[in-house]
Amino acid sequence: MNPVSPKLITARYLGRLPWIVVALVVFAVLGVVFSAWFHLGTAAALALLLWQMWLIPAQVKLLGWQETEDELLITKGRLWHTFTVVPYGRIQYVDVTAGPFERWLGMKTLQLHTASATSDAVVQGLPAETADALRGRLAARARERMSGL
């Protein structure tokens, strides 16, 4: 499997951790000013912050994708492992998006749309050039395979 960019760790840190830090600071200030009971919230926010700091790199390490002759393979997770197989003939269209942190770090997210309403064919954290090239290859293969249907 091809790994995603390690810069995805930074993007997820920037997207998730500031909110937890804000909650941590608010609970700490409330604990000092009003009541020591607010320090329970401080402890919970600190535990959540540490958990996310460990979890995000572990999640990114387990993301991967692979092109084969007939389909795109996407894998993620360990505890709730997901292995998605998307046949090229089922692809209707391919989206490539980039949020502000992804653009800043030179990454994009590729999402495949199929006839299935429950498809979760998303590959996050691809380098921008790789995502654009993959979109082109997938669109071309989808046109080839769908012409035979």
Coordinates of C-alpha atoms in Angstrom, one line a residue:
M1 CA 0.0 0.0 0.0
N2 CA 1.1 3.5 -0.7
P3 CA 1.2 5.6 2.4
V4 CA -0.3 9.1 2.7
S5 CA 1.9 12.2 3.4
P6 CA 3.2 12.5 7.0
K7 CA 2.2 16.2 6.7
L8 CA -1.4 15.0 7.4
I9 CA -0.4 14.6 11.0
T10 CA 0.3 18.4 11.2
A11 CA -2.9 19.2 9.4
R12 CA -4.9 17.1 11.8
Y13 CA -3.1 18.6 14.8
L14 CA -3.9 22.1 13.5
G15 CA -7.5 21.2 13.0
R16 CA -8.2 19.4 16.2
L17 CA -5.8 20.4 19.0
P18 CA -6.5 24.1 19.3
W19 CA -10.1 23.5 20.4
I20 CA -8.9 21.1 23.1
V21 CA -6.3 23.6 24.3
V22 CA -9.0 26.4 24.5
A23 CA -11.2 24.1 26.6
L24 CA -8.2 23.2 28.8
V25 CA -7.3 26.9 29.4
V26 CA -11.0 27.8 30.1
F27 CA -11.4 25.0 32.6
A28 CA -8.1 25.9 34.3
V29 CA -9.1 29.6 34.6
L30 CA -12.5 28.7 35.9
G31 CA -10.9 26.4 38.4
V32 CA -8.6 29.1 39.7
V33 CA -11.3 31.9 39.7
F34 CA -14.5 30.1 40.8
S35 CA -14.2 26.6 42.1
A36 CA -11.6 23.8 42.2
W37 CA -14.3 21.5 40.8
F38 CA -13.6 22.9 37.3
H39 CA -10.2 21.3 37.5
L40 CA -12.0 18.0 36.7
G41 CA -12.7 19.6 33.3
T42 CA -9.1 20.6 33.1
A43 CA -8.0 17.0 33.7
A44 CA -10.5 15.7 31.2
A45 CA -9.3 18.2 28.5
L46 CA -5.6 17.3 29.3
A47 CA -6.4 13.6 28.9
L48 CA -8.2 14.3 25.6
L49 CA -5.3 16.4 24.4
L50 CA -2.7 13.7 25.2
W51 CA -5.0 11.0 23.7
Q52 CA -5.3 13.0 20.4
M53 CA -1.5 13.7 20.3
W54 CA -0.9 9.9 20.4
L55 CA -3.9 8.9 18.3
I56 CA -3.5 11.1 15.2
P57 CA 0.0 9.8 14.2
A58 CA -1.2 6.3 14.8
Q59 CA -4.2 6.8 12.5
V60 CA -2.2 8.5 9.7
K61 CA 0.4 5.7 9.8
L62 CA -2.4 3.2 9.0
L63 CA -3.9 5.1 6.0
G64 CA -2.9 3.7 2.6
W65 CA -4.0 3.3 -1.0
Q66 CA -3.1 1.1 -4.0
E67 CA -4.0 1.1 -7.7
T68 CA -4.4 -2.3 -9.2
E69 CA -5.3 -3.4 -12.7
D70 CA -9.1 -3.4 -12.0
E71 CA -9.7 -1.4 -8.8
L72 CA -8.5 1.1 -6.3
L73 CA -7.8 -0.2 -2.8
I74 CA -8.1 2.0 0.3
T75 CA -7.2 0.9 3.8
K76 CA -7.5 2.6 7.2
G77 CA -7.6 1.8 10.9
R78 CA -6.6 -1.1 13.1
L79 CA -9.2 -1.5 15.7
W80 CA -12.0 -0.7 13.3
H81 CA -10.2 -1.7 10.1
T82 CA -11.7 -0.7 6.8
F83 CA -10.5 -2.1 3.5
T84 CA -12.4 -0.5 0.6
V85 CA -12.2 -1.9 -2.9
V86 CA -13.6 0.4 -5.6
P87 CA -13.8 -1.1 -9.1
Y88 CA -12.9 1.5 -11.8
G89 CA -16.1 0.7 -13.7
R90 CA -18.2 1.9 -10.7
I91 CA -16.6 5.3 -10.4
Q92 CA -18.9 8.0 -11.5
Y93 CA -16.7 11.0 -10.7
V94 CA -13.6 12.0 -8.7
D95 CA -13.4 15.0 -6.4
V96 CA -10.1 16.5 -5.3
T97 CA -10.4 19.1 -2.5
A98 CA -8.0 20.9 -0.2
G99 CA -8.9 22.8 2.9
P100 CA -6.8 25.7 4.2
F101 CA -4.3 23.6 6.2
E102 CA -4.0 21.0 3.4
R103 CA -3.3 23.8 0.8
W104 CA -0.7 25.3 3.2
L105 CA 1.0 21.9 3.6
G106 CA 0.7 21.0 -0.2
M107 CA -1.8 18.2 0.2
K108 CA -5.2 17.3 -1.2
T109 CA -8.0 14.9 -0.5
L110 CA -9.3 12.6 -3.2
Q111 CA -12.9 11.4 -2.9
L112 CA -14.5 8.8 -5.3
H113 CA -18.2 9.0 -6.0
T114 CA -19.9 5.7 -7.0
A115 CA -23.5 4.6 -7.4
S116 CA -23.5 3.4 -3.8
A117 CA -24.8 5.9 -1.3
T118 CA -22.6 4.4 1.5
S119 CA -19.3 4.6 -0.3
D120 CA -16.5 6.0 1.9
A121 CA -13.8 6.0 -0.8
V122 CA -11.7 8.9 0.5
V123 CA -7.9 9.2 0.5
Q124 CA -6.8 12.1 2.7
G125 CA -3.3 13.6 2.8
L126 CA -2.1 13.0 -0.7
P127 CA 0.6 15.3 -2.0
A128 CA -1.0 17.7 -4.4
E129 CA 0.8 16.4 -7.5
T130 CA 0.0 12.8 -6.6
A131 CA -3.7 13.6 -6.1
D132 CA -4.0 15.4 -9.4
A133 CA -2.3 12.6 -11.3
L134 CA -4.4 10.0 -9.5
R135 CA -7.6 11.9 -10.4
G136 CA -6.6 11.9 -14.0
R137 CA -5.7 8.2 -14.1
L138 CA -8.9 7.2 -12.2
A139 CA -11.1 9.3 -14.5
A140 CA -9.5 7.7 -17.6
R141 CA -9.9 4.2 -16.2
A142 CA -13.5 4.8 -15.2
R143 CA -14.3 6.0 -18.7
E144 CA -12.7 3.0 -20.2
R145 CA -14.5 0.5 -17.9
M146 CA -17.9 2.2 -18.1
S147 CA -17.9 2.3 -21.9
G148 CA -18.3 -1.5 -21.8
L149 CA -21.4 -1.4 -19.5

